[in-house]
Short mmCIF file of C-alpha atoms and ligand atoms in Angstrom, two decimals:
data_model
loop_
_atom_site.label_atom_id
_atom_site.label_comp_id
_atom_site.label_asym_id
_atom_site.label_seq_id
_atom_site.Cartn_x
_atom_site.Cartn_y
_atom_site.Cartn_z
CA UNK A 1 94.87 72.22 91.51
CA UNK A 2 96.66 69.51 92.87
CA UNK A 3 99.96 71.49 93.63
CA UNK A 4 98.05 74.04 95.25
CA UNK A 5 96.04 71.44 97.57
CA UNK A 6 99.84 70.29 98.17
CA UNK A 7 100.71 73.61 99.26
CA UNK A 8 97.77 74.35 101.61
CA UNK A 9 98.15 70.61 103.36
CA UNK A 10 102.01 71.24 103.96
CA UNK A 11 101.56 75.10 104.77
CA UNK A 12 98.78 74.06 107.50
CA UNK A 13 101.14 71.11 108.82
CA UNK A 14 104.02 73.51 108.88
CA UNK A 15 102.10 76.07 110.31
CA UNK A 16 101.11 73.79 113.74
CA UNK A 17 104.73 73.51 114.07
CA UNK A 18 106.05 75.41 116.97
CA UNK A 19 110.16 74.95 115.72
CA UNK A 20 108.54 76.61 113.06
CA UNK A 21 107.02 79.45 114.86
CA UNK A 22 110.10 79.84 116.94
CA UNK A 23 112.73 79.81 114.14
CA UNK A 24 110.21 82.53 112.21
CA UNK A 25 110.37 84.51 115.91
CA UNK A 26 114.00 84.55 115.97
CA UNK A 27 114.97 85.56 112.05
CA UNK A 28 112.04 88.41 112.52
CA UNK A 29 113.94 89.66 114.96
CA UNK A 30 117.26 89.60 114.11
CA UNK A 31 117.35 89.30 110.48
CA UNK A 32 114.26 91.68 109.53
CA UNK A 33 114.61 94.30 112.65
CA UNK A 34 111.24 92.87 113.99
CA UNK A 35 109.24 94.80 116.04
CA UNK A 36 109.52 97.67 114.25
CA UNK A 37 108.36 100.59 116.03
CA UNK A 38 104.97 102.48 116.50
CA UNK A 39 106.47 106.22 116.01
CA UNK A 40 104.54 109.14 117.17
CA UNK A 41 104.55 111.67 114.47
CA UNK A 42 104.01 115.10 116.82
CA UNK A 43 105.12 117.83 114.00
CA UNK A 44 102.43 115.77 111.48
CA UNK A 45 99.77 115.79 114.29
CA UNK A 46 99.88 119.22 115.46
CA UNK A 47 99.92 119.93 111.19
CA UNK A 48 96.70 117.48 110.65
CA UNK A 49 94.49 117.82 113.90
CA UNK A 50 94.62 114.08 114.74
CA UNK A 51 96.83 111.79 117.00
CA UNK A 52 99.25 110.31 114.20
CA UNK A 53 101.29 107.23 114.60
CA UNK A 54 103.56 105.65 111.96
CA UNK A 55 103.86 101.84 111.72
CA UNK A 56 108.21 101.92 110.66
CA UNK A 57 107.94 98.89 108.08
CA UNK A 58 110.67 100.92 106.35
CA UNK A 59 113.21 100.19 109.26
CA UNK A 60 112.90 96.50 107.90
CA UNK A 61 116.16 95.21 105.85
CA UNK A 62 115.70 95.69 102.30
CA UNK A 63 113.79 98.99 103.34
CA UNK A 64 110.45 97.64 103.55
CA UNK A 65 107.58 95.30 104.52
CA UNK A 66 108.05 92.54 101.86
CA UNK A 67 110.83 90.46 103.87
CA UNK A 68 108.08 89.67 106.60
CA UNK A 69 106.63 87.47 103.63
CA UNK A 70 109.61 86.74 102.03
CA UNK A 71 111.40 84.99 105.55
CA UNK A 72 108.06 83.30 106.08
CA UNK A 73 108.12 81.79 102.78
CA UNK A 74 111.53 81.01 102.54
CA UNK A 75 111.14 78.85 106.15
CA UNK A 76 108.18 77.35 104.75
CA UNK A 77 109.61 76.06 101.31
CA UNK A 78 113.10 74.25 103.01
CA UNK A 79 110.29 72.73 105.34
CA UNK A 80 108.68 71.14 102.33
CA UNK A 81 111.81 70.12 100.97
CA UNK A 82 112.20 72.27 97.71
CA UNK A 83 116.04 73.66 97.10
CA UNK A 84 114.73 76.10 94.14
CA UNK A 85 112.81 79.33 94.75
CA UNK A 86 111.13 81.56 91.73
CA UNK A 87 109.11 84.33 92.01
CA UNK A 88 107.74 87.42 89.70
CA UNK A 89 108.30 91.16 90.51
CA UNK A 90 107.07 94.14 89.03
CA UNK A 91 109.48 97.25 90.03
CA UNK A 92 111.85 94.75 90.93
CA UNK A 93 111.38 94.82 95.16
CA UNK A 94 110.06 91.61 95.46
CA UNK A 95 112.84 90.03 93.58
CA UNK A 96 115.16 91.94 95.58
CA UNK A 97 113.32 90.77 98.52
CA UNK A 98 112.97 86.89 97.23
CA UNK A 99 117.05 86.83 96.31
CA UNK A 100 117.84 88.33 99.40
CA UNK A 101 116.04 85.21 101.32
CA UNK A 102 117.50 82.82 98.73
CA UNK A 103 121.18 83.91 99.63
CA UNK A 104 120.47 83.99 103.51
CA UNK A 105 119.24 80.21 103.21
CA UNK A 106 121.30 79.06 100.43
CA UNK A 107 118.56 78.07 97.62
CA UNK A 108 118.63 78.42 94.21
CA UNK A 109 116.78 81.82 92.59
CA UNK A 110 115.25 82.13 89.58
CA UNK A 111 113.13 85.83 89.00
CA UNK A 112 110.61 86.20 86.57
CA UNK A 113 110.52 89.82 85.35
CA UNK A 114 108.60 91.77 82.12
CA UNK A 115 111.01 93.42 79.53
CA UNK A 116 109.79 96.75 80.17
CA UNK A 117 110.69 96.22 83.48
CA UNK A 118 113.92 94.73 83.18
CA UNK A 119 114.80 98.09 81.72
CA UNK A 120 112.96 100.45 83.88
CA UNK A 121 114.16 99.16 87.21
CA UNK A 122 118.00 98.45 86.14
CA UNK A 123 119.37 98.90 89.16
CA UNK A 124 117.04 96.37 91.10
CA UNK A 125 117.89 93.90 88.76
CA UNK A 126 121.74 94.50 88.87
CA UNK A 127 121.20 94.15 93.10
CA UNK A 128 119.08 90.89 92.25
CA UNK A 129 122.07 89.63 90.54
CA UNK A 130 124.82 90.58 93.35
CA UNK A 131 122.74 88.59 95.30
CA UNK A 132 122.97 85.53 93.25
CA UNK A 133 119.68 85.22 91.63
CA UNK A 134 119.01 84.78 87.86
CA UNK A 135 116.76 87.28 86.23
CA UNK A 136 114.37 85.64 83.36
CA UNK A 137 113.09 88.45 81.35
CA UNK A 138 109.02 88.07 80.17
CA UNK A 139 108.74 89.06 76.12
CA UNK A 140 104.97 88.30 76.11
CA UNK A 141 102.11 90.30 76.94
CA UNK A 142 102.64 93.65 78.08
CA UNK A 143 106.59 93.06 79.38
CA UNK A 144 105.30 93.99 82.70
CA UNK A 145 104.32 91.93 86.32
CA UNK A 146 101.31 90.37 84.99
CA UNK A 147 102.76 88.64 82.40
CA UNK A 148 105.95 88.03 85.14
CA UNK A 149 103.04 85.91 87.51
CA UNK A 150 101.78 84.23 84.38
CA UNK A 151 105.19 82.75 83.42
CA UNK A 152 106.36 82.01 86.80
CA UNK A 153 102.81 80.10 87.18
CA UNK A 154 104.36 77.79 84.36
CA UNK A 155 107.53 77.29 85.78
CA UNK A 156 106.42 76.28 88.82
CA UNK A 157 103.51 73.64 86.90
CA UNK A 158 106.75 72.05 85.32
CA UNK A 159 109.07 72.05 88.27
CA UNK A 160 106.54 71.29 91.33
CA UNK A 161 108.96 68.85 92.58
CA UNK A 162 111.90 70.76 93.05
CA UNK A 163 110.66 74.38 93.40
CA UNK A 164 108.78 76.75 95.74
CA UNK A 165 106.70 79.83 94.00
CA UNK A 166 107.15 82.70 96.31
CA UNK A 167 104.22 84.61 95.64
CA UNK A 168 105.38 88.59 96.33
CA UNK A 169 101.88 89.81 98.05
CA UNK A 170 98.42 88.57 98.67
CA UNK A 171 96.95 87.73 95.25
CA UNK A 172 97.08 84.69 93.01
CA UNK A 173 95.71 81.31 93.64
CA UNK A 174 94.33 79.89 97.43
CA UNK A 175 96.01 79.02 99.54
CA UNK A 176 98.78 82.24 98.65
CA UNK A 177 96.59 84.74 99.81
CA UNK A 178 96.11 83.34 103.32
CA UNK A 179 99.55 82.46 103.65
CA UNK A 180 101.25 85.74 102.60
CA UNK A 181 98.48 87.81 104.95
CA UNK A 182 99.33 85.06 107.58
CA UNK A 183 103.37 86.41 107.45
CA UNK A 184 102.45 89.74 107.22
CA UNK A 185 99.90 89.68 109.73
CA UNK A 186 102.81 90.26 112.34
CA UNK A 187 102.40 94.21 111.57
CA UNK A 188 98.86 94.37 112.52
CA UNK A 189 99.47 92.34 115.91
CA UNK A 190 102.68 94.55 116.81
CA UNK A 191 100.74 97.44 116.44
CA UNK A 192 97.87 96.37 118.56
CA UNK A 193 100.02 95.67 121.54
CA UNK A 194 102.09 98.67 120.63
CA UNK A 195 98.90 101.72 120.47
CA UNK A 196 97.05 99.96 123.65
CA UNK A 197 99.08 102.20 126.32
CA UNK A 198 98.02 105.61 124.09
CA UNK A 199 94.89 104.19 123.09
CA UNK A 200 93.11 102.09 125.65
CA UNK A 201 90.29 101.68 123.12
CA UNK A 202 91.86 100.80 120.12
CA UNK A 203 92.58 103.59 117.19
CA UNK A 204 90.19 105.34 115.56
CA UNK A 205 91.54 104.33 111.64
CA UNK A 206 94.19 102.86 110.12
CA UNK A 207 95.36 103.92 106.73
CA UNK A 208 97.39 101.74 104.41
CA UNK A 209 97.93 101.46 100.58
CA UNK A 210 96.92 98.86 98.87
CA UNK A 211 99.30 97.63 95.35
CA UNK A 212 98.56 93.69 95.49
CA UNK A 213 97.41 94.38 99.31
CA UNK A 214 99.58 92.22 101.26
CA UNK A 215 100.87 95.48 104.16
CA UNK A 216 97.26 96.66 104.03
CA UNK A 217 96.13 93.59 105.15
CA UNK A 218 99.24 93.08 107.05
CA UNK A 219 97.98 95.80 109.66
CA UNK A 220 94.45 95.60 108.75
CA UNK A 221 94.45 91.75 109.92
CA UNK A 222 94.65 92.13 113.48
CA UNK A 223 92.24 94.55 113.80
CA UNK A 224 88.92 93.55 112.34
CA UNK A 225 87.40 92.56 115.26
CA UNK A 226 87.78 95.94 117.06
CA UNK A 227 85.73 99.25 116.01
CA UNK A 228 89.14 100.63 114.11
CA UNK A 229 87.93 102.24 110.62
CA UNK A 230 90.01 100.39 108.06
CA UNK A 231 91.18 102.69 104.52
CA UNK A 232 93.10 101.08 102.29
CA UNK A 233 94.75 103.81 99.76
CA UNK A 234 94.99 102.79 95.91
CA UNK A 235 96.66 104.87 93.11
CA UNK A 236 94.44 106.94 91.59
CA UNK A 237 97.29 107.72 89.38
CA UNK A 238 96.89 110.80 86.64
CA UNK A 239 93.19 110.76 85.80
CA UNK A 240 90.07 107.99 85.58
CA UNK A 241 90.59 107.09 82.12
CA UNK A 242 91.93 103.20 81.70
CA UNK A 243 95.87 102.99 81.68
CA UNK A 244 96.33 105.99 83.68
CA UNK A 245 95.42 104.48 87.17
CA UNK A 246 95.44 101.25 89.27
CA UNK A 247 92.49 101.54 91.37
CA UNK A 248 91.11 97.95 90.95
CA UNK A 249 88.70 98.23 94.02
CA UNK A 250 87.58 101.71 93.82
CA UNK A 251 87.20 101.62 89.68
CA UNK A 252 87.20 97.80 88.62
CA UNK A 253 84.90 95.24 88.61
CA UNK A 254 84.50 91.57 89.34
CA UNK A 255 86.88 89.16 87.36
CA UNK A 256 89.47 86.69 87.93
CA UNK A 257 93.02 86.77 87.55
CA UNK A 258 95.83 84.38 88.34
CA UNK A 259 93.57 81.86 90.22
CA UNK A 260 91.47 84.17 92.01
CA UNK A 261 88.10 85.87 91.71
CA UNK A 262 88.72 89.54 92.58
CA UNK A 263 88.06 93.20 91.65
CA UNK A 264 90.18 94.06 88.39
CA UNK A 265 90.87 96.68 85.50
CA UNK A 266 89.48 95.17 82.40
CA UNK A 267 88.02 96.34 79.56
CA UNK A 268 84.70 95.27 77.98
CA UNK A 269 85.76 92.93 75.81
CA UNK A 270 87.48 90.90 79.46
CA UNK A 271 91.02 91.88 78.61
CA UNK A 272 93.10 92.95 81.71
CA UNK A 273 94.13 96.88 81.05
CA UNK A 274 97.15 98.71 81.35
CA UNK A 275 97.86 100.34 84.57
CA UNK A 276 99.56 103.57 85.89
CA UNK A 277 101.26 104.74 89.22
CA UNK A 278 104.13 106.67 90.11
CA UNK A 279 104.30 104.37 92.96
CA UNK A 280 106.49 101.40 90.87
CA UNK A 281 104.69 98.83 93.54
CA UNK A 282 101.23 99.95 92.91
CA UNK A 283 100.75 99.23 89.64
CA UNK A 284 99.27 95.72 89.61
CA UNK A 285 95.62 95.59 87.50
CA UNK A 286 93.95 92.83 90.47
CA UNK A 287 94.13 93.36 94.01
CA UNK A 288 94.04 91.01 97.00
CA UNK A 289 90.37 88.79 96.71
CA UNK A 290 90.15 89.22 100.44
CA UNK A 291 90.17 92.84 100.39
CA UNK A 292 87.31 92.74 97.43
CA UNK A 293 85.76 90.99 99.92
CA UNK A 294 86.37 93.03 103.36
CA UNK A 295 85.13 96.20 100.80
CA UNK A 296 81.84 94.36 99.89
CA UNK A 297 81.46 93.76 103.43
CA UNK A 298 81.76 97.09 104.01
CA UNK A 299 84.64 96.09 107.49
CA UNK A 300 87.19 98.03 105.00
CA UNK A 301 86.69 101.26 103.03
CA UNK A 302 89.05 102.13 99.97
CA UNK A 303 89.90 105.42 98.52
CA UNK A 304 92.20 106.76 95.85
CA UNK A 305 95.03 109.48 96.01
CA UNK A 306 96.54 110.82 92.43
CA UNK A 307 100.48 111.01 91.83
CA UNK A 308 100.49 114.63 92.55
CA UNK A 309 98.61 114.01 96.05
CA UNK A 310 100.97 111.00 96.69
CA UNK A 311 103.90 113.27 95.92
CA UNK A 312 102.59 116.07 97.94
CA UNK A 313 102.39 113.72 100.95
CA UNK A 314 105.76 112.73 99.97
CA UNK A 315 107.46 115.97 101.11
CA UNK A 316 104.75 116.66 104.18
CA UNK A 317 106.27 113.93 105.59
CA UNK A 318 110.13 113.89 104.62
CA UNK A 319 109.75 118.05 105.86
CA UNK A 320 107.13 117.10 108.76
CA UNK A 321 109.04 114.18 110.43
CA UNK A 322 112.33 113.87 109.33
CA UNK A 323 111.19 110.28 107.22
CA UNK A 324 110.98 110.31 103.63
CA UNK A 325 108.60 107.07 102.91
CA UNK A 326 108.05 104.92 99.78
CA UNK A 327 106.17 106.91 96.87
CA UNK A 328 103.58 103.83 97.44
CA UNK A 329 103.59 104.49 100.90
CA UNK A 330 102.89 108.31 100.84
CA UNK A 331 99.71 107.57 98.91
CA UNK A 332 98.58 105.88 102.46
CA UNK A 333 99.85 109.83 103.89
CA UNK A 334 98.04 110.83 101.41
CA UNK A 335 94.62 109.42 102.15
CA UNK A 336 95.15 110.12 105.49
CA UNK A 337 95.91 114.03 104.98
CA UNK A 338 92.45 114.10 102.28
CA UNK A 339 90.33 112.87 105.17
CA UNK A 340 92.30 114.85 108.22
CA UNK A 341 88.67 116.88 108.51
CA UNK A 342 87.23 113.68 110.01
CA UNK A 343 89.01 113.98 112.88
CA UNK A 344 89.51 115.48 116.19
CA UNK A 345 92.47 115.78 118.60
CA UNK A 346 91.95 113.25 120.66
CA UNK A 347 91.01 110.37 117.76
CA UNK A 348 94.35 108.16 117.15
CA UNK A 349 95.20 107.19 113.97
CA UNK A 350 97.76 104.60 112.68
CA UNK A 351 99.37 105.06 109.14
CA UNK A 352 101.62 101.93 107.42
CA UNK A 353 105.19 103.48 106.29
CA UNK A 354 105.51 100.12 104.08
CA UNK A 355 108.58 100.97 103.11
CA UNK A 356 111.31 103.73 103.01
CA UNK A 357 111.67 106.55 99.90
CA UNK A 358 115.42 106.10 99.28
CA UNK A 359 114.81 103.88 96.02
CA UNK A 360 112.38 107.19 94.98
CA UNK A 361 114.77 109.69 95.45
CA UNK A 362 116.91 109.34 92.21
CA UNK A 363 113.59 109.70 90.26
CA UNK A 364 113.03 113.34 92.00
CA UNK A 365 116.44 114.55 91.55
CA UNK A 366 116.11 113.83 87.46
CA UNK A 367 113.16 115.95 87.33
C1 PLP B 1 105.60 96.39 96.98
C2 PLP B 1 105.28 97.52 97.85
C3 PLP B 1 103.94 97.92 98.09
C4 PLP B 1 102.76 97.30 97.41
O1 PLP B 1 102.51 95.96 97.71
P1 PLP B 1 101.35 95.52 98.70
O2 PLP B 1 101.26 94.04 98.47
O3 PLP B 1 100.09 96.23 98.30
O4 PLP B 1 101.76 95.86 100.07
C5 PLP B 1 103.72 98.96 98.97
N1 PLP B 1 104.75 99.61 99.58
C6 PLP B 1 106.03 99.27 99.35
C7 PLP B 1 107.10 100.03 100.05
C8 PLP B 1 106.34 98.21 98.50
O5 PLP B 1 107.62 97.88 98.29
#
């Protein structure tokens, strides 16, 4: 607890500073490709019956949204002083993400990542290691990114003087989940100033998936206090039965999980399930406690799409528009093209392309 108070005093000192702001401006810009732009998707409209436009978080470097958080981050820890970064990743994007930052600014890496993992996502960990990071591999547990955030928790316990935990989206312990929608909340406020000369009043919906949450409420941020409906899109994965999905908010129930009281797979008995998406960045068992709460609110509504929707969506797009999105990201197509009956001509709606479907490709091609 005390490390964490830590964090949230120096975060909120940082965060007053305007060098910090401006130095944040400038590497958004001309490291991550910042604004990215608000694409009108005319073949996709005319398809759906609805005024589409795509938010292009997959013209970021590294392909998608996670270097918003990652940049912010890495600012924030050489602020406080630590040389040593570590972080956990699941398919291996974050850590690709986190190493990438760690090379720009020179700090030590260190990525926590499950067995399983390690040998699923080969490739992600060979580019982790081009870019200088080390790659711990996680024996316990399930071998997966649960047991990844537990281990990296421990590490950073033990080395709280000379490390920063970059947490990879906007779960775990306060104060992460503030801070990493705080660094991603530049989507959501790009966006806004970007739809106001097509929409004077505001879209109609936004549609985003939700993994750990952090683009969802990276676009959703910005726009809860106007009448936009806000979907976030989970993976509904091959059927309802536990381990085939990761649908924490639509099919969970309260728990907590790495420092945070949330909406979670679990079975009776309190043990975290296994979880299933074809989307490799979906398949986290918690979710974001702020979106468990902006669903109980009722400000935010969440849905599910299967794999076979997602994948569907997948090619609507890449044949539609020319832009072949994440597999995670098509489930937020997905929901979108599920509800396109809500809608009329006129009614604007915003989608999040978190990230682009090159690193999906090879997994099509094999089939
Ligand atoms: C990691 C990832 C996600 C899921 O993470 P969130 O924190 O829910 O945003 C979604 N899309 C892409 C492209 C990703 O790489």
């Amino acid at each position: 607890m005390a490390q964490l108070g830590d964090l949230e005093a120096g975060y909120r000192r940082v965060r007053r500073d305007r060098g910090f702001t401006r130095e944040l401006a400038v590497l958004q810009r001309e490291y991550a490709g910042r604004p990215t732009p608000l694409y009108f998707a005319e073949r996709l409209s005319a398809e759906s019956g609805a005024r589409v436009y795509l938010k292009r978080e997959d013209l970021c470097h590294t392909g998608a949204h996670k270097i918003n958080n990652c940049l912010g981050q890495a600012l924030l820890a050489r602020r406080l002083g630590k040389r040593r970064i570590i972080a956990e990743t699941g398919a291996g994007q974050h850590g690709v993400a986190t190493a990438t930052v760690a090379a720009k600014f020179g700090l030590d890496c260190v990525i926590y990542m499950g067995s399983k993992d390690v040998e699923r996502q080969a490739q992600n960990v060979f580019r982790m290691k081009l870019l200088g990071a080390e790659v711990r591999e996680v024996k316990s547990g399930t071998q997966t990114l649960k047991d990844a955030m537990n281990e990296a928790l421990r590490d950073w316990v033990t080395n709280v003087e000379t490390t920063y935990y970059l947490i990879g989206s906007v779960a775990g312990p306060h104060p992460y989940p503030m801070i990493v929608r705080d660094f991603q909340s530049v989507i959501g406020f790009e966006a806004r100033r970007q739809v106001k000369p097509v929409a004077a009043k505001g879209p109609r919906a936004i549609y985003a998936c939700v993994g750990g949450g952090s683009n969802a409420m990276g676009i959703f941020y910005a726009f809860i206090p106007t009448r936009a409906e806000l979907i976030g899109v989970e993976a509904g994965g091959t059927g309802s039965r536990p381990g085939r999905h990761s649908a924490s908010l639509t099919r969970g129930r309260a728990g907590i999980l790495h420092g945070s009281l949330t909406k979670l797979l679990s079975a009776p008995d309190g043990n975290v399930s296994p979880v299933h998406s074809i989307a490799a960045g979906l398949d986290y068992p918690g979710v974001g406690p702020e979106h468990a709460y902006l669903q109980r609110s009722g400000r935010a509504r969440y849905i599910s799409v299967t794999d076979r929707e997602a994948l569907a969506a997948f090619h609507r797009l890449t044949k539609l528009e020319g832009i072949p999105p994440a597999f995670e990201s098509a489930h937020a197509v997905a929901g979108f093209l599920k509800e396109r009956r809500r809608y009329r001509k006129s009614d604007v709606v915003l989608i999040n392309v978190s990230g682009r479907g090159d690193k999906d490709i090879p997994r099509l091609f094999e089939k």
